[in-house]
Amino acid sequence: MAMFDNLHLTNMLRSEVESIPETGLPLDAFPDKIQEIILNLAKYENFNVEYTVSIILSAVATAIGNSCHIRIKGEWKTCPSLYMMLVGRPGLGKTPPLGFIYKPINEYDDRLHEKYNEECDEYERAMSVSKHGNDGEERLLKKPTILLQRRC
């Protein structure tokens, strides 16, 4: 006989009551809040549970990026990469959870890109003033760069 913890049993009952199809996915592997989000998206937005879980895993890997590394063996380290492909017929519901779950990441990326553009504009203005010898003082400016990776 299989043993279930309270959270797993609660998720099973909630899925049955709310007519969320049983997927066999171990939702209890996720923190409570993530489980709640997955089940709420299935209930209120009619998102496919399998796609939602897959996209959440992909979004977490994207958010981590190169900021942390895993020591594999000895000095061999790597970042936690995850490659995801959503496969399904058109209209099966792949895009809505993708857009919803990646929205905060995309908005953050847009803010960083806007900041980069502003810094580039400021750099170009300063270089233009410097070339025209506004006050005769040559300024050393560092051209902005896009941050590609962060390390712990």
C-alpha positions as CSV (number, residue, x, y, z in Angstrom):
1,M,0.0,0.0,0.0
2,A,1.4,3.4,-1.0
3,M,2.0,6.0,1.7
4,F,1.0,9.6,1.0
5,D,2.0,12.7,2.9
6,N,-0.7,15.4,3.6
7,L,0.3,17.7,0.8
8,H,0.3,14.9,-1.8
9,L,-3.1,13.8,-0.6
10,T,-4.4,17.3,-0.6
11,N,-3.2,17.8,-4.2
12,M,-4.8,14.6,-5.3
13,L,-8.1,15.5,-3.7
14,R,-8.0,19.1,-5.1
15,S,-7.2,17.8,-8.6
16,E,-10.2,15.4,-8.4
17,V,-12.6,18.0,-7.0
18,E,-11.5,20.7,-9.5
19,S,-11.5,18.2,-12.4
20,I,-7.8,18.7,-13.1
21,P,-6.7,15.6,-15.0
22,E,-4.3,13.2,-13.2
23,T,-0.9,13.4,-14.8
24,G,1.3,11.2,-12.6
25,L,3.6,14.2,-12.1
26,P,5.0,14.3,-8.6
27,L,3.8,17.8,-7.8
28,D,5.0,17.3,-4.2
29,A,8.6,17.7,-5.5
30,F,7.8,21.4,-5.8
31,P,7.6,23.9,-2.9
32,D,4.0,24.4,-1.6
33,K,3.6,27.8,-3.2
34,I,4.7,26.5,-6.7
35,Q,2.2,23.5,-6.3
36,E,-0.5,26.0,-5.5
37,I,0.4,28.1,-8.6
38,I,0.4,25.0,-10.9
39,L,-3.0,23.9,-9.6
40,N,-4.5,27.4,-9.8
41,L,-3.3,27.9,-13.4
42,A,-4.8,24.5,-14.3
43,K,-8.1,25.5,-12.6
44,Y,-8.6,29.1,-13.4
45,E,-6.6,29.5,-16.7
46,N,-7.2,26.0,-18.0
47,F,-3.4,25.6,-18.5
48,N,-2.1,22.1,-19.1
49,V,-0.4,20.8,-16.0
50,E,2.4,19.0,-17.9
51,Y,3.3,22.1,-19.9
52,T,3.1,24.4,-16.9
53,V,5.4,22.2,-14.9
54,S,7.9,21.9,-17.8
55,I,7.9,25.7,-18.3
56,I,8.4,26.4,-14.6
57,L,11.5,24.2,-14.6
58,S,12.7,26.0,-17.7
59,A,12.0,29.4,-16.2
60,V,13.9,28.5,-13.0
61,A,16.9,27.3,-15.0
62,T,16.7,30.6,-17.0
63,A,16.6,32.7,-13.9
64,I,19.6,30.9,-12.4
65,G,21.5,31.2,-15.6
66,N,25.3,31.3,-15.0
67,S,24.9,32.8,-11.5
68,C,25.5,29.5,-9.8
69,H,27.6,26.5,-10.7
70,I,27.4,22.9,-9.6
71,R,30.6,21.0,-8.8
72,I,30.5,17.8,-10.7
73,K,33.8,16.2,-9.7
74,G,37.0,17.7,-8.5
75,E,37.4,21.1,-10.2
76,W,34.9,20.3,-12.9
77,K,32.0,22.8,-12.5
78,T,29.0,23.6,-14.7
79,C,25.9,25.7,-14.6
80,P,22.6,24.0,-14.2
81,S,21.5,24.0,-17.8
82,L,18.1,22.8,-18.9
83,Y,16.9,22.5,-22.5
84,M,13.2,22.3,-23.0
85,M,11.0,21.6,-26.0
86,L,7.2,21.7,-25.8
87,V,5.7,19.4,-28.3
88,G,2.0,19.3,-29.1
89,R,-0.7,20.0,-31.7
90,P,-1.5,23.6,-32.5
91,G,-4.1,25.0,-30.0
92,L,-3.1,22.5,-27.3
93,G,-2.1,25.3,-24.9
94,K,1.6,25.6,-25.1
95,T,2.0,29.3,-25.6
96,P,-0.3,30.8,-22.8
97,P,1.6,29.2,-19.8
98,L,4.9,30.1,-21.6
99,G,4.0,33.7,-21.8
100,F,2.6,33.9,-18.3
101,I,5.5,32.1,-16.5
102,Y,8.2,33.9,-18.5
103,K,6.6,37.4,-18.2
104,P,8.6,38.5,-15.1
105,I,11.9,37.3,-16.7
106,N,11.1,39.1,-20.0
107,E,10.1,42.3,-18.1
108,Y,13.4,42.2,-16.2
109,D,15.4,41.6,-19.4
110,D,13.6,44.5,-21.0
111,R,14.5,46.8,-18.1
112,L,18.1,45.8,-18.2
113,H,18.1,46.4,-22.0
114,E,16.6,49.8,-21.6
115,K,19.2,50.7,-18.9
116,Y,21.9,49.5,-21.3
117,N,20.5,51.7,-24.1
118,E,20.4,54.7,-21.8
119,E,24.0,54.2,-20.8
120,C,25.0,53.9,-24.4
121,D,23.2,57.1,-25.2
122,E,25.0,58.9,-22.3
123,Y,28.3,57.5,-23.4
124,E,27.8,58.7,-27.0
125,R,26.8,62.2,-25.8
126,A,29.8,62.4,-23.5
127,M,32.1,61.2,-26.3
128,S,30.6,63.8,-28.7
129,V,31.2,66.6,-26.1
130,S,34.7,65.3,-25.5
131,K,35.6,65.3,-29.2
132,H,34.5,68.9,-29.6
133,G,36.8,70.0,-26.7
134,N,34.0,71.6,-24.6
135,D,36.3,72.4,-21.7
136,G,39.6,71.2,-23.0
137,E,39.7,68.3,-20.5
138,E,39.8,64.9,-22.0
139,R,37.6,62.4,-20.2
140,L,38.2,58.7,-20.0
141,L,34.9,56.9,-20.4
142,K,34.1,53.3,-20.3
143,K,31.7,52.1,-23.0
144,P,28.7,50.2,-21.5
145,T,28.6,46.5,-22.0
146,I,25.7,44.0,-21.7
147,L,26.1,41.8,-18.7
148,L,26.1,38.2,-20.1
149,Q,26.7,36.3,-16.9
150,R,27.0,36.7,-13.2
151,R,28.9,34.4,-10.8
152,C,28.2,33.5,-7.2
